């Protein structure tokens, strides 16, 4: 969490905890060039399990990093009309997964013998969704012979397949 707060501070992004509509865990709001961008997080996230708090915060930071200035012209009109851009949501989730799940995290998963997505999510303290994305992304870019992840290190397995696909 400290790394996320540090990144936000360096970028000039303010993180605010407020009561939000029940179905919203957080959102990013760009307010123009002269005002700092904001990340609003559900106030109860401060007492929520670490995996949820971390995942939501990094996802919203992903919006800051992957959105071009001006792409987000205020969240409430977008929220109330349900006009979420699925591609932008996917970009933010991928960015969060890539920054939460480092190569060292994969080494830890191998050492702990994680066998499925739920075990990976528990070890990494992220949501299942973030773990699935990290697993898929990792296996898209990692050649099978050099992969140290749990699914590739198992005896008799020559191909690097997703933990999610293998065990679901």
Short mmCIF file of C-alpha atoms in Angstrom, two decimals:
data_model
loop_
_atom_site.label_atom_id
_atom_site.label_comp_id
_atom_site.label_asym_id
_atom_site.label_seq_id
_atom_site.Cartn_x
_atom_site.Cartn_y
_atom_site.Cartn_z
CA UNK A 1 0.00 0.00 0.00
CA UNK A 2 2.83 2.39 0.78
CA UNK A 3 4.12 2.07 -2.77
CA UNK A 4 0.70 3.04 -4.15
CA UNK A 5 0.45 6.07 -1.87
CA UNK A 6 4.00 7.09 -2.80
CA UNK A 7 3.23 6.79 -6.52
CA UNK A 8 0.06 8.87 -6.14
CA UNK A 9 1.91 11.54 -4.18
CA UNK A 10 4.72 11.73 -6.76
CA UNK A 11 2.15 12.10 -9.54
CA UNK A 12 0.16 14.74 -7.68
CA UNK A 13 -2.93 12.54 -7.41
CA UNK A 14 -5.03 13.05 -4.28
CA UNK A 15 -6.61 9.99 -2.68
CA UNK A 16 -9.82 10.66 -0.78
CA UNK A 17 -11.94 8.23 1.22
CA UNK A 18 -15.65 9.05 1.04
CA UNK A 19 -18.98 7.24 1.28
CA UNK A 20 -19.86 6.25 -2.29
CA UNK A 21 -22.84 4.46 -3.83
CA UNK A 22 -22.88 0.87 -2.61
CA UNK A 23 -21.85 -0.74 -5.91
CA UNK A 24 -18.85 1.59 -6.38
CA UNK A 25 -15.56 0.75 -4.67
CA UNK A 26 -13.69 3.69 -6.14
CA UNK A 27 -13.27 5.96 -9.14
CA UNK A 28 -10.76 8.26 -10.76
CA UNK A 29 -11.63 11.85 -11.68
CA UNK A 30 -9.55 14.13 -13.87
CA UNK A 31 -10.51 17.75 -13.21
CA UNK A 32 -8.52 19.68 -15.77
CA UNK A 33 -4.92 20.76 -16.11
CA UNK A 34 -4.98 23.25 -13.23
CA UNK A 35 -6.45 20.99 -10.57
CA UNK A 36 -4.99 17.74 -9.24
CA UNK A 37 -6.60 14.49 -10.32
CA UNK A 38 -8.55 12.67 -7.62
CA UNK A 39 -9.04 9.07 -6.67
CA UNK A 40 -12.13 8.52 -4.56
CA UNK A 41 -12.25 5.30 -2.59
CA UNK A 42 -15.14 3.89 -0.61
CA UNK A 43 -14.59 4.98 3.01
CA UNK A 44 -15.04 1.46 4.39
CA UNK A 45 -12.09 0.22 2.30
CA UNK A 46 -9.76 1.45 5.05
CA UNK A 47 -11.14 -1.33 7.27
CA UNK A 48 -11.66 -3.84 4.47
CA UNK A 49 -9.37 -6.82 3.88
CA UNK A 50 -6.02 -5.76 2.45
CA UNK A 51 -6.53 -7.65 -0.80
CA UNK A 52 -9.61 -5.61 -1.70
CA UNK A 53 -8.17 -2.26 -0.64
CA UNK A 54 -4.91 -2.88 -2.57
CA UNK A 55 -6.68 -4.07 -5.70
CA UNK A 56 -9.10 -1.14 -5.86
CA UNK A 57 -6.42 1.47 -5.17
CA UNK A 58 -4.04 0.08 -7.82
CA UNK A 59 -6.90 -0.23 -10.32
CA UNK A 60 -7.78 3.44 -9.87
CA UNK A 61 -4.11 4.41 -10.18
CA UNK A 62 -4.20 2.43 -13.41
CA UNK A 63 -6.87 4.80 -14.69
CA UNK A 64 -4.62 7.76 -13.89
CA UNK A 65 -1.66 6.23 -15.73
CA UNK A 66 -3.51 4.83 -18.74
CA UNK A 67 -6.01 7.64 -19.39
CA UNK A 68 -4.89 10.54 -21.51
CA UNK A 69 -5.55 13.93 -19.94
CA UNK A 70 -9.05 14.98 -20.86
CA UNK A 71 -10.37 11.47 -21.57
CA UNK A 72 -12.23 11.53 -18.27
CA UNK A 73 -14.32 14.69 -18.12
CA UNK A 74 -15.94 14.12 -14.77
CA UNK A 75 -17.10 10.85 -13.35
CA UNK A 76 -20.68 11.52 -12.33
CA UNK A 77 -22.17 11.95 -15.82
CA UNK A 78 -20.36 8.79 -16.85
CA UNK A 79 -21.42 6.90 -13.73
CA UNK A 80 -25.07 7.92 -13.83
CA UNK A 81 -25.45 7.03 -17.51
CA UNK A 82 -23.49 3.76 -17.19
CA UNK A 83 -21.24 4.65 -20.12
CA UNK A 84 -18.12 2.92 -18.84
CA UNK A 85 -15.51 2.30 -21.47
CA UNK A 86 -14.76 -1.42 -21.26
CA UNK A 87 -11.39 -1.00 -22.96
CA UNK A 88 -10.30 1.57 -20.39
CA UNK A 89 -11.42 -0.65 -17.54
CA UNK A 90 -9.41 -3.52 -19.03
CA UNK A 91 -6.34 -1.28 -19.40
CA UNK A 92 -6.59 -0.17 -15.76
CA UNK A 93 -6.97 -3.77 -14.54
CA UNK A 94 -3.98 -4.95 -16.61
CA UNK A 95 -1.85 -2.07 -15.33
CA UNK A 96 -2.81 -2.87 -11.73
CA UNK A 97 -2.03 -6.56 -12.20
CA UNK A 98 1.36 -5.83 -13.77
CA UNK A 99 2.35 -3.53 -10.92
CA UNK A 100 0.98 -5.63 -8.08
CA UNK A 101 2.34 -8.96 -9.32
CA UNK A 102 6.08 -8.66 -9.91
CA UNK A 103 8.47 -11.42 -11.05
CA UNK A 104 9.35 -11.86 -7.37
CA UNK A 105 5.68 -12.58 -6.64
CA UNK A 106 5.79 -15.42 -9.20
CA UNK A 107 8.86 -16.83 -7.45
CA UNK A 108 6.99 -16.73 -4.13
CA UNK A 109 4.05 -18.55 -5.71
CA UNK A 110 6.39 -21.28 -6.94
CA UNK A 111 7.99 -21.60 -3.50
CA UNK A 112 4.57 -21.84 -1.83
CA UNK A 113 3.34 -24.40 -4.38
CA UNK A 114 0.23 -22.46 -5.36
CA UNK A 115 -1.99 -24.65 -7.53
CA UNK A 116 -4.82 -22.38 -8.64
CA UNK A 117 -5.98 -18.80 -9.01
CA UNK A 118 -7.55 -18.61 -5.56
CA UNK A 119 -4.28 -19.64 -3.92
CA UNK A 120 -2.38 -17.09 -6.02
CA UNK A 121 -4.83 -14.33 -5.07
CA UNK A 122 -4.56 -15.24 -1.38
CA UNK A 123 -0.75 -15.27 -1.46
CA UNK A 124 -0.51 -12.01 -3.41
CA UNK A 125 -3.28 -10.30 -1.39
CA UNK A 126 -5.23 -9.24 -4.49
CA UNK A 127 -8.70 -9.96 -5.83
CA UNK A 128 -9.27 -13.09 -7.88
CA UNK A 129 -9.82 -10.90 -10.94
CA UNK A 130 -6.38 -9.26 -10.58
CA UNK A 131 -4.78 -12.70 -10.08
CA UNK A 132 -6.49 -14.02 -13.24
CA UNK A 133 -5.26 -11.07 -15.27
CA UNK A 134 -1.73 -11.38 -13.88
CA UNK A 135 -1.71 -15.09 -14.67
CA UNK A 136 -2.98 -14.58 -18.23
CA UNK A 137 -0.58 -11.68 -18.90
CA UNK A 138 2.37 -13.59 -17.45
CA UNK A 139 1.72 -16.57 -19.68
CA UNK A 140 1.33 -14.44 -22.78
CA UNK A 141 4.85 -13.04 -22.40
CA UNK A 142 6.81 -15.75 -20.58
CA UNK A 143 8.41 -18.55 -22.64
CA UNK A 144 7.66 -21.98 -21.22
CA UNK A 145 11.26 -23.14 -20.82
CA UNK A 146 12.32 -20.22 -18.64
CA UNK A 147 9.12 -19.85 -16.67
CA UNK A 148 9.38 -20.38 -12.92
CA UNK A 149 5.68 -20.16 -12.14
CA UNK A 150 3.93 -23.07 -10.38
CA UNK A 151 2.14 -24.41 -13.44
CA UNK A 152 5.32 -24.57 -15.52
CA UNK A 153 7.53 -26.12 -12.87
CA UNK A 154 5.28 -29.13 -12.36
CA UNK A 155 6.92 -32.39 -13.52
CA UNK A 156 6.07 -33.52 -17.03
CA UNK A 157 4.65 -30.22 -18.18
CA UNK A 158 6.30 -28.88 -21.30
CA UNK A 159 3.90 -26.08 -22.09
CA UNK A 160 3.31 -22.93 -20.13
CA UNK A 161 -0.45 -22.84 -19.67
CA UNK A 162 -2.46 -20.59 -17.45
CA UNK A 163 -3.04 -21.76 -13.90
CA UNK A 164 -6.61 -20.59 -14.40
CA UNK A 165 -7.14 -22.71 -17.52
CA UNK A 166 -5.40 -25.74 -16.07
CA UNK A 167 -7.25 -25.93 -12.76
CA UNK A 168 -10.65 -24.44 -13.46
#
